[in-house]
Tab-separated table of C-alpha atoms in Angstrom:
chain	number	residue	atom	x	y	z
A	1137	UNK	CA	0.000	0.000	0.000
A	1138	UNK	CA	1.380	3.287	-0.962
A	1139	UNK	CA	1.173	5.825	1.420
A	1140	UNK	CA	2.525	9.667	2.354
A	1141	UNK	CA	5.550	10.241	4.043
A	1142	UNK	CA	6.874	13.535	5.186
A	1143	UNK	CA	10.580	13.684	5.848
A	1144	UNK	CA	12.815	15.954	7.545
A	1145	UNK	CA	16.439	16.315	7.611
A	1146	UNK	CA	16.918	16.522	3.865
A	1147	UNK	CA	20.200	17.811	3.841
A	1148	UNK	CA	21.867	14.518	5.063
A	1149	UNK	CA	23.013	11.736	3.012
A	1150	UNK	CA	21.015	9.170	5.098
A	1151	UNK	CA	17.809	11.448	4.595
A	1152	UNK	CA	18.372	10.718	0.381
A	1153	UNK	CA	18.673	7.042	1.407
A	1154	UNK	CA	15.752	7.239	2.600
A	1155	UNK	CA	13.516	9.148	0.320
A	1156	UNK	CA	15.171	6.513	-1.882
A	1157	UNK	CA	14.136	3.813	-0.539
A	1158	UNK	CA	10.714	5.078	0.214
A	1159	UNK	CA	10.082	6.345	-3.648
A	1160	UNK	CA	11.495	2.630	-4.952
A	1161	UNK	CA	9.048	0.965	-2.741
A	1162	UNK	CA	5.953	2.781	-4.653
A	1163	UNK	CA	5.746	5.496	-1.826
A	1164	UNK	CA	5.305	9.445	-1.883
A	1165	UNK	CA	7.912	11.208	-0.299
A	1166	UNK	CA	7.437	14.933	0.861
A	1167	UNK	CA	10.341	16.801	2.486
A	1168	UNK	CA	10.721	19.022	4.998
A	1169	UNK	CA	14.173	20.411	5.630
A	1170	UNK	CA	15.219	24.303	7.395
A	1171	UNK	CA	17.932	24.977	4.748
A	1172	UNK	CA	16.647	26.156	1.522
A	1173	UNK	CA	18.859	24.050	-0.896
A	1174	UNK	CA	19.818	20.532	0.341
A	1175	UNK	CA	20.647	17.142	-1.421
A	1176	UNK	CA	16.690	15.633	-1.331
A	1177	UNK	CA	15.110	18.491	-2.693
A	1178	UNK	CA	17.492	17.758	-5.834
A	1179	UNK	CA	16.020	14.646	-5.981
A	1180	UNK	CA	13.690	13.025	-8.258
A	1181	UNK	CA	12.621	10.775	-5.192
A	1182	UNK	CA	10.818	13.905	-3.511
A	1183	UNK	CA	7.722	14.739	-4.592
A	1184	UNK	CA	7.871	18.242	-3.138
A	1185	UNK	CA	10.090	20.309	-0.387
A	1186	UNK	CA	9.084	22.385	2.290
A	1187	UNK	CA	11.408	25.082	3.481
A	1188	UNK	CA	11.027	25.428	7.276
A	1189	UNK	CA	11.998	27.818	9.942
A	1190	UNK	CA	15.038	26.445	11.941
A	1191	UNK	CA	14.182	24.376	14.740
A	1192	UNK	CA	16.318	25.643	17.529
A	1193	UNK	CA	15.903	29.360	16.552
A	1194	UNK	CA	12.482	28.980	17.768
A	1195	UNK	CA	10.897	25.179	17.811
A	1196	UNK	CA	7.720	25.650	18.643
A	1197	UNK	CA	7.209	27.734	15.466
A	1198	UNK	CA	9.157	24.687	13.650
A	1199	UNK	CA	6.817	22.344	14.933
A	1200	UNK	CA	3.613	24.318	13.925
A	1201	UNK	CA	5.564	24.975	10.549
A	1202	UNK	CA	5.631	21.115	10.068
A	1203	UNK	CA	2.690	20.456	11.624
A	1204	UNK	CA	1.046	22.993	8.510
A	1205	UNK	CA	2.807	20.617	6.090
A	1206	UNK	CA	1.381	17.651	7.417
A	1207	UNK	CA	-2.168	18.937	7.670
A	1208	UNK	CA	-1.475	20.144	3.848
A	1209	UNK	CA	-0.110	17.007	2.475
A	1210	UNK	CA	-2.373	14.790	4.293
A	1211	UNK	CA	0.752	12.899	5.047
A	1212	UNK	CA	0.376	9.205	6.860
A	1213	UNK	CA	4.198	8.886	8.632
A	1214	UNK	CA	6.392	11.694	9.600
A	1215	UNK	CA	9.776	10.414	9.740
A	1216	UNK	CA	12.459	12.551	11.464
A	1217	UNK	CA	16.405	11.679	10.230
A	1218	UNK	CA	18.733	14.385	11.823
A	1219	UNK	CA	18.773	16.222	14.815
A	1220	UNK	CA	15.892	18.142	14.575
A	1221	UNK	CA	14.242	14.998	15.983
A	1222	UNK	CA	14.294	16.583	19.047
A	1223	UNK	CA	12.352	19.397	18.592
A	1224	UNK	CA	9.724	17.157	16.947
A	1225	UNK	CA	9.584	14.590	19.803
A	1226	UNK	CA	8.891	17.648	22.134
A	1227	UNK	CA	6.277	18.412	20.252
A	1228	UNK	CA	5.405	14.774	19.145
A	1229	UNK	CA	1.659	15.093	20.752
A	1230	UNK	CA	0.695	18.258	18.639
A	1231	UNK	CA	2.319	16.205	15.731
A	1232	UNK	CA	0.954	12.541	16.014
A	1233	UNK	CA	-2.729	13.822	16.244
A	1234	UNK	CA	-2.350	14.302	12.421
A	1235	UNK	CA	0.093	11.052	11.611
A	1236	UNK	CA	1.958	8.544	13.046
A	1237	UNK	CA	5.451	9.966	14.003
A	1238	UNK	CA	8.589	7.805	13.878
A	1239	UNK	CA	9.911	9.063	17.074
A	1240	UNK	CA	9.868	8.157	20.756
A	1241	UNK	CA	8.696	10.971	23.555
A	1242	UNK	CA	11.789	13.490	24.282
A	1243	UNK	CA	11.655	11.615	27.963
A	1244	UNK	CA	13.050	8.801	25.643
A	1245	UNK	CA	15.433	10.418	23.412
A	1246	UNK	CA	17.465	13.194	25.930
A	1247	UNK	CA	17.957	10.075	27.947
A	1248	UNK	CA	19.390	8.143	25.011
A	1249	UNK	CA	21.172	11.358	23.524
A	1250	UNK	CA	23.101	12.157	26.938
A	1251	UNK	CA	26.069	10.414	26.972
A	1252	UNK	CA	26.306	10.462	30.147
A	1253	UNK	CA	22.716	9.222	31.000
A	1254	UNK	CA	22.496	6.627	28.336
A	1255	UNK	CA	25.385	4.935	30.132
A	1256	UNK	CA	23.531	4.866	33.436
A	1257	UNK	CA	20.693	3.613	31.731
A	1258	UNK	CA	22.413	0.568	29.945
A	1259	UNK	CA	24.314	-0.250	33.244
A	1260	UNK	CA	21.184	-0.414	35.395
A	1261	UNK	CA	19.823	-3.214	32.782
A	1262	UNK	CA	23.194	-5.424	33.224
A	1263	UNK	CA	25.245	-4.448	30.127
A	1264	UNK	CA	28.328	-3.833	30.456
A	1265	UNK	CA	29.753	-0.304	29.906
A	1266	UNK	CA	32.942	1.868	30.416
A	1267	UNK	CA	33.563	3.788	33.459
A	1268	UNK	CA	31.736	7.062	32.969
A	1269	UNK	CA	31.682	9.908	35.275
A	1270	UNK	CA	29.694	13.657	34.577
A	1271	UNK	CA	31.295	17.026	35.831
A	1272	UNK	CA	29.610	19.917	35.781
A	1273	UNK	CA	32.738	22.522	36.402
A	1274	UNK	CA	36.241	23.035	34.909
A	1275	UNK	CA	37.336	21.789	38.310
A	1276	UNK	CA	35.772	18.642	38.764
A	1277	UNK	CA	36.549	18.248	35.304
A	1278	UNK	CA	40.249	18.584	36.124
A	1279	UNK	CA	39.919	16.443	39.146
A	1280	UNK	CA	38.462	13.283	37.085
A	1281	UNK	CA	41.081	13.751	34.310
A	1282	UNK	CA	43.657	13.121	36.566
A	1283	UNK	CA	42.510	10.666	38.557
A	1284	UNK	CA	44.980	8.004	37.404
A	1285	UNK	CA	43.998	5.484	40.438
A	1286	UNK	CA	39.862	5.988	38.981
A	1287	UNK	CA	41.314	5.967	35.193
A	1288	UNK	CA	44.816	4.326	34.964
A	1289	UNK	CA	44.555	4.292	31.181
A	1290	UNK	CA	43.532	7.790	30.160
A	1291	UNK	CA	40.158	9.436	29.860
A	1292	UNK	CA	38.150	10.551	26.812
A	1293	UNK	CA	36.666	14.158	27.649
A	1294	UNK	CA	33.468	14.996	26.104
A	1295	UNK	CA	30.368	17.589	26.288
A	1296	UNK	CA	27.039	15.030	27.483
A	1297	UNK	CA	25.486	16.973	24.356
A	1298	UNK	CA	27.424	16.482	21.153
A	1299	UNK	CA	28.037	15.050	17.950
A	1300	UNK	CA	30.423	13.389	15.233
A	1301	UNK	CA	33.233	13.312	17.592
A	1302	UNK	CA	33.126	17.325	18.077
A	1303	UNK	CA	34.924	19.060	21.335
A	1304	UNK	CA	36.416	15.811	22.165
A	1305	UNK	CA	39.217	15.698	24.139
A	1306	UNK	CA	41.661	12.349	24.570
A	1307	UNK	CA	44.099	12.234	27.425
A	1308	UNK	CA	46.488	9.424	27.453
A	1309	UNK	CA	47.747	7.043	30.322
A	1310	UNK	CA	50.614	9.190	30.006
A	1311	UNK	CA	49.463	12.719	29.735
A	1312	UNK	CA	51.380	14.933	31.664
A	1313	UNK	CA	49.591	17.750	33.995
A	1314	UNK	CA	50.378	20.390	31.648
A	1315	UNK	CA	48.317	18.708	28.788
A	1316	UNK	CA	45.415	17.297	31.169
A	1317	UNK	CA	44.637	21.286	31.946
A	1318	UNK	CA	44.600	22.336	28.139
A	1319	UNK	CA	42.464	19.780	27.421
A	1320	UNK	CA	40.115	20.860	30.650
A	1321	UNK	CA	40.492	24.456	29.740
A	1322	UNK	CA	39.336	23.693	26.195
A	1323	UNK	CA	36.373	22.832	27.861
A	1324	UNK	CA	33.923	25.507	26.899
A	1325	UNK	CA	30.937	25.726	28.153
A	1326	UNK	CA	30.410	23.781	30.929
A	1327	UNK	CA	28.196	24.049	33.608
A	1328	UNK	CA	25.459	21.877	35.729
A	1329	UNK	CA	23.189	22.987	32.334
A	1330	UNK	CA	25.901	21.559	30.160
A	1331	UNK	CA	27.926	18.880	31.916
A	1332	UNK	CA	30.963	17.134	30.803
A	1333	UNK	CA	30.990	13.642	30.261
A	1334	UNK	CA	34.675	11.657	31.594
A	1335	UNK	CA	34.976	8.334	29.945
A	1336	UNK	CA	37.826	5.378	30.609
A	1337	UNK	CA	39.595	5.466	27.629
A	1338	UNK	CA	39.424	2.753	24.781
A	1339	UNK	CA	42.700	2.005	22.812
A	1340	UNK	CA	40.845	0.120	20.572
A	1341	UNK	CA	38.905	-0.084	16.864
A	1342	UNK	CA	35.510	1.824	16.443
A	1343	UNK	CA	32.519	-0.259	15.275
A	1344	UNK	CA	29.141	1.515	14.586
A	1345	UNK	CA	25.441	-0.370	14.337
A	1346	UNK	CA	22.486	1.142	13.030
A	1347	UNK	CA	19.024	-0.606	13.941
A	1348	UNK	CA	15.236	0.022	13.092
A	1349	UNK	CA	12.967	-1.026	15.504
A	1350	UNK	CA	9.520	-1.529	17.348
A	1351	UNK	CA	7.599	-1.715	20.403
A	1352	UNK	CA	10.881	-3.209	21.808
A	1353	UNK	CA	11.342	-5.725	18.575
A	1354	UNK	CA	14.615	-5.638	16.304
A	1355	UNK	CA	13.587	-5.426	12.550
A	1356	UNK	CA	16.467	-4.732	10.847
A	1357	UNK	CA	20.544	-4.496	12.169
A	1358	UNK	CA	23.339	-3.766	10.506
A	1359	UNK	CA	26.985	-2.649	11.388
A	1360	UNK	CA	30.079	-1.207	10.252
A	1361	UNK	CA	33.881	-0.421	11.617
A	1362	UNK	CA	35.242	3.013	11.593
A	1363	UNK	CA	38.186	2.577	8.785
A	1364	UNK	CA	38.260	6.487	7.033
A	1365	UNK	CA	36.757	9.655	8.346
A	1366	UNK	CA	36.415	13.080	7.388
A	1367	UNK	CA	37.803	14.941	10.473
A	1368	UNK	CA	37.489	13.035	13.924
A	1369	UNK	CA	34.000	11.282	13.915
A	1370	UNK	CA	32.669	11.238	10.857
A	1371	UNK	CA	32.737	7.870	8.913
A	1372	UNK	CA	32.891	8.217	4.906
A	1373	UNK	CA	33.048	4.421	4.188
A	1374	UNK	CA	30.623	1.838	5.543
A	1375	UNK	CA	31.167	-1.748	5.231
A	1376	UNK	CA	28.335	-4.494	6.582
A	1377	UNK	CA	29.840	-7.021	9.369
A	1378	UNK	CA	28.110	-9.229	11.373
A	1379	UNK	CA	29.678	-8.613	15.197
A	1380	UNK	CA	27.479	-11.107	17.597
A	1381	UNK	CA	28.676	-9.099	20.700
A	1382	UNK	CA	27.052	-6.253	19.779
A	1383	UNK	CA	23.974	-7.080	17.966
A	1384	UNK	CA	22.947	-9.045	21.367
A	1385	UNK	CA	24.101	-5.624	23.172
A	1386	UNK	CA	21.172	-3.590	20.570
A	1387	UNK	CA	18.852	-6.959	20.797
A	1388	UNK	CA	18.731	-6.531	24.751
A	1389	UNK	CA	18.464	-2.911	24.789
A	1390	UNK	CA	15.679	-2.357	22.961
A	1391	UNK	CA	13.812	-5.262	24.243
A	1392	UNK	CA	14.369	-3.916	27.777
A	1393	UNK	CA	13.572	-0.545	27.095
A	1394	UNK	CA	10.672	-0.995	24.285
A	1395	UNK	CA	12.198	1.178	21.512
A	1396	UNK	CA	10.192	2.207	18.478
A	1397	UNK	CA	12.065	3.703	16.092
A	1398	UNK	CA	16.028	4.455	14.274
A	1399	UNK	CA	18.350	3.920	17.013
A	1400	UNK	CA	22.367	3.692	16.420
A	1401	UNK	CA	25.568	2.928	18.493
A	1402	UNK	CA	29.462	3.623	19.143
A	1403	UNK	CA	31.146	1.060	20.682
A	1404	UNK	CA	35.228	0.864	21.107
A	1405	UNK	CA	37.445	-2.078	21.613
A	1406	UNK	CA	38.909	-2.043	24.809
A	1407	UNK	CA	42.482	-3.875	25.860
A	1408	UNK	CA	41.138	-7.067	26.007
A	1409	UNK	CA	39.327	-6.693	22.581
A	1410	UNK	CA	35.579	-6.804	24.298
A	1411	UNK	CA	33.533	-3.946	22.322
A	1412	UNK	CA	31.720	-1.525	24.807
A	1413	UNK	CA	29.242	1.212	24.162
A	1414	UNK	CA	30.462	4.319	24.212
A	1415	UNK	CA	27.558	6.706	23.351
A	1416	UNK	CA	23.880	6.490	21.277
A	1417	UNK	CA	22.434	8.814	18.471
A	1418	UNK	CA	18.477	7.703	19.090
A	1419	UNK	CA	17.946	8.838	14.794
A	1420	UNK	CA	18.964	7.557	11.207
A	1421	UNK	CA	23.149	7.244	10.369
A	1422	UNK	CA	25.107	6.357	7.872
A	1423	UNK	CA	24.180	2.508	8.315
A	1424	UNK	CA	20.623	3.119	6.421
A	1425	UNK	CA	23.207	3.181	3.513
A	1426	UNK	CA	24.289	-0.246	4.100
A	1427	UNK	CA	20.348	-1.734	4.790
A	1428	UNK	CA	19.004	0.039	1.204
A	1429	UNK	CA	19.045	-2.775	-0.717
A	1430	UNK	CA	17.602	-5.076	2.096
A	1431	UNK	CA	14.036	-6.642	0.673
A	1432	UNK	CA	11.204	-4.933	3.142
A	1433	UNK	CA	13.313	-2.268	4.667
A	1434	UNK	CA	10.175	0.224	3.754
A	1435	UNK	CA	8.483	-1.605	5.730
A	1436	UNK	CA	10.500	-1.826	8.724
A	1437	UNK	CA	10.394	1.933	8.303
A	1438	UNK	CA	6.522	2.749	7.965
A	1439	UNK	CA	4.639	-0.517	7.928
A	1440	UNK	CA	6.579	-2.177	11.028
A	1441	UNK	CA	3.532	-4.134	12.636
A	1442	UNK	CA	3.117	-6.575	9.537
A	1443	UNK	CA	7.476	-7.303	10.538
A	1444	UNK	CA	6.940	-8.466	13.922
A	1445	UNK	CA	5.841	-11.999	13.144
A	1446	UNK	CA	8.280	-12.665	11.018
A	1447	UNK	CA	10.966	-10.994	12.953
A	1448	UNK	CA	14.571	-9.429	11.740
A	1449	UNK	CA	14.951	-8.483	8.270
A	1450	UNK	CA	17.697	-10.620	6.219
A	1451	UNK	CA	20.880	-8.607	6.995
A	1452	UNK	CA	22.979	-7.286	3.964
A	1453	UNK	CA	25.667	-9.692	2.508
A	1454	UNK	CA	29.107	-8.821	4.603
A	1455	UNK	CA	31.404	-6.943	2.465
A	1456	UNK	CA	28.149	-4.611	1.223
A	1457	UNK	CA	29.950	-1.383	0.796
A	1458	UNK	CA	29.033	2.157	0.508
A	1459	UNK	CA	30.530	5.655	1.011
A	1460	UNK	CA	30.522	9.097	0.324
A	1461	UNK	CA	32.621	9.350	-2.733
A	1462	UNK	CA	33.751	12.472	-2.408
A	1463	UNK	CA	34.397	12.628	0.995
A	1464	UNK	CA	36.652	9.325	0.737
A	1465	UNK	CA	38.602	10.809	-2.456
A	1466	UNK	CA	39.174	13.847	-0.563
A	1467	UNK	CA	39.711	12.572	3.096
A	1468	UNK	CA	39.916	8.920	3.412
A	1469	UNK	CA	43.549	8.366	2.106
A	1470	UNK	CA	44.591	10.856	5.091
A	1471	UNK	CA	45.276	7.920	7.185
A	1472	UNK	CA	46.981	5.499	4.763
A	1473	UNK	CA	50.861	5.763	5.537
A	1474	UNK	CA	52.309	2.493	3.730
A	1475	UNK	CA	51.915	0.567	0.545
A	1476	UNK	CA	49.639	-1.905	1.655
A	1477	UNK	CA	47.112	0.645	3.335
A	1478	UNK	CA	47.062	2.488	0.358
A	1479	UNK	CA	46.306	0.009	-1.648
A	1480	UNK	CA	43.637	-0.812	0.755
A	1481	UNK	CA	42.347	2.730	0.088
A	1482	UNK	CA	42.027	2.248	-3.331
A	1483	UNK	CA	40.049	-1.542	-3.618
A	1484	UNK	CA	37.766	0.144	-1.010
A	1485	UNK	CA	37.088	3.515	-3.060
A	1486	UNK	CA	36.642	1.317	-6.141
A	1487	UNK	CA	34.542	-1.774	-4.812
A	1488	UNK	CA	32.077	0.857	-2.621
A	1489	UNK	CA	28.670	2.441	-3.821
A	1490	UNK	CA	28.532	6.146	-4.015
A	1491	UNK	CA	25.714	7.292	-1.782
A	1492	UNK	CA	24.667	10.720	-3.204
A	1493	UNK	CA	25.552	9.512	-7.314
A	1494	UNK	CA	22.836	7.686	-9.637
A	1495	UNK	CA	22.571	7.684	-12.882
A	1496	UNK	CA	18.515	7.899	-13.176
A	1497	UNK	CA	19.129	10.281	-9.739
A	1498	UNK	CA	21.916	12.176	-10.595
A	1499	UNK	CA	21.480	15.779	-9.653
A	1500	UNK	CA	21.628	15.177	-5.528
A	1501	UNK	CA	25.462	14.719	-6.088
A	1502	UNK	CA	25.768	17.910	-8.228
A	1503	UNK	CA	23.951	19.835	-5.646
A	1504	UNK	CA	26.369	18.280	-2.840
A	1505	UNK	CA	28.728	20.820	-4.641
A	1506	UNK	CA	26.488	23.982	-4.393
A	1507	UNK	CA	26.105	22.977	-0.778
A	1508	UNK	CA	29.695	22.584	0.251
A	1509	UNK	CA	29.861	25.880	-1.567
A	1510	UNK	CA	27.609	28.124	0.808
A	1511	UNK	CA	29.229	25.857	3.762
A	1512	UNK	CA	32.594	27.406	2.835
A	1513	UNK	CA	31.095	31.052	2.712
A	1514	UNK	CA	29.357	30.469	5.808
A	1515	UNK	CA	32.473	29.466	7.136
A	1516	UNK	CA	34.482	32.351	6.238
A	1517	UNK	CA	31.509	34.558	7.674
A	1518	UNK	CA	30.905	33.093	11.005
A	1519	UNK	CA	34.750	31.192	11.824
A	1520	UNK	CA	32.680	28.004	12.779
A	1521	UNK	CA	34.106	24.782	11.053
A	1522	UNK	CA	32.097	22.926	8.392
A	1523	UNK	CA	30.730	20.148	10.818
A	1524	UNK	CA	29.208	22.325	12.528
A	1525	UNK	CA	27.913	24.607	10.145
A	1526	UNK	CA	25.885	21.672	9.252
A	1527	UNK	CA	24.324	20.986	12.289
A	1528	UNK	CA	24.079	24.453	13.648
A	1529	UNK	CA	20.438	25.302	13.070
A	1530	UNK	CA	18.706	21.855	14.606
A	1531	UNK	CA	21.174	20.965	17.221
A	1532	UNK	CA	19.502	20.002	20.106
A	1533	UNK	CA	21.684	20.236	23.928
A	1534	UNK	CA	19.226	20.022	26.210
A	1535	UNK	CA	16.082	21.914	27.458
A	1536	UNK	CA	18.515	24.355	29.204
């Protein structure tokens, strides 16, 4: 059954997976996005875009803004991708009276987004997670950072509210004072309305899941290690792997705690090569890029009931490879220092799917130029870096 889908976040790369996806599966796809130009209103998968206000400028005028498109489009599913998810799961009741919204309550999600809380909440279900501690002052900040007895290995310093590995801080086992208090006075803000998060270091690999689910049942998994990155957290090449540790780690979570909805994970390899969580983004990721080709994943998406008998969706075959091709060209090398990791490099550039080009789709990846464009202006303008240019208008840290 085909049915109306408003989603927001177009400017993302998982967003035009999405609206993919959706389209392909006989859907109509409306989006709903705060910048003016982004990659799914290029699209020939979008039936129409909605400019909106931003949603941290002001969100309940973003929510009444959407709300309008809804009520216009007579749309079934509203299907948040990005950060502005939580904006709309504040104002999920004024929302859901019109459609059914893809998003748990904002109780939910600031508990999941919190990097500090979502560890408290995974250890009081009997998972196992990395020593975390939350300071709300430069000097407790200092005080946990050097705390070799409490962290012998080093600490990872980060703000509870943040994203793609921004403002984070890594102090090693053998950090000397003098670079513990940069690191703490680089620290800006903090306060008891934006705390600090102090994590045991991990020495080891990154690997990242991405998961749909509902009512507490897993419907589709995948997951991917952290190989090349543009800047410090921000993967550009996803490859499918089945890792049994932590798809029981997801499986139990979201059982426990009833998820509905696109829910993804960092874990990191500690000494002993044991993968433990290290934070939660509660909204889609780059792993939708990996699941696009799975048979049902519409459904999983905004048909989920009919998914529960049969339960999880057939996982991609391992070795499925995307990536943002332009990203990886210009970024992904940065790490490759001998022969053989450069010729790693290159069988992974040429054996991965582009995300953004298509050939019967091809204008998204032309207007992935224009964007990175006004990004660079912006940048010049305002001094902020690119990542954050890009989440700057739907951030969300916090009610404070």
């Amino acid at each position: 059954m085909s049915i109306k889908i408003v989603l927001t976040g177009g400017r993302s790369p998982a967003a035009l997976e999405l609206s993919r996806l959706l389209h392909a599966a006989g859907h109509t796809v409306i989006a709903a996005e705060s910048w003016k130009r982004h990659l799914c209103g290029a699209s020939k998968s979008v039936a129409m875009s909605c400019e909106l206000p931003p949603p941290n400028q002001n969100p309940r005028v973003y929510a009444e803004a959407l709300r309008s498109v809804i009520i216009d489009s007579k749309a079934d599913v509203l299907l948040p991708t990005c950060e502005e998810i939580y904006t709309i799961s504040k104002y999920r009741d004024m929302l859901i009276e019109h459609c059914q919204v893809f998003a748990e309550p904002i109780s939910v999600l600031e508990r999941l987004h919190h990097k500090g809380k979502f560890i408290e909440w995974a250890e009081s279900l009997g998972l196992k997670v990395p020593l975390t501690r939350m300071a709300e002052s430069r000097e407790e900040l200092m005080s946990l950072a050097s705390n070799r007895g409490l962290f012998p290995g080093g600490v990872i310093l980060k703000p509870a509210y943040s994203r793609s590995g921004s403002k984070v801080g890594v102090i090693s086992d053998a950090a000397l004072t003098p670079d513990i208090e940069k690191a703490v006075q680089a620290a800006a803000p903090i306060s008891a309305a934006y705390p600090w998060v102090v994590q045991a270091r991990l020495p080891g690999r990154q690997l990242c899941t991405y998961s749909i689910a509902q009512q507490g049942t897993l419907v589709a998994h995948t997951a991917y290690w952290t190989r090349y990155t543009a800047g410090v957290g921000s993967c550009v090449h996803f490859e499918h792997v089945w890792e049994g540790e932590t798809f029981h780690f997801v499986e139990i979570f979201v059982k426990a705690t009833g998820f509905t909805g696109q829910i993804a994970f960092d874990f990191k390899e500690g000494l002993d090569g044991r993968l433990l969580p290290i934070e939660c983004n509660p909204r889609a990721t780059s792993g939708i890029h990996l699941l696009a080709g799975v048979p049902g994943i519409d459904r999983a998406l905004v048909a989920p009931s009919g998914l529960q008998s049969e339960g999880i969706l057939v996982p991609p075959a391992s070795g499925t490879a995307s990536m943002l091709g332009a990203a990886m060209l210009l970024t992904g090398w940065r790490g490759s220092r001998t022969i053989r990791q450069w010729r790693e490099w290159v069988l992974d550039y040429a054996r991965a799917r582009d995300v953004l080009f298509r050939w019967n789709d091809p204008m998204p990846a032309v207007e992935q130029l224009g964007v990175f464009g006004r990004l660079c202006v912006q940048q010049w303008r305002t001094g902020m870096s690119l990542l954050e240019l890009t989440t700057s208008d739907i951030e969300w840290n916090g009610e404070a």
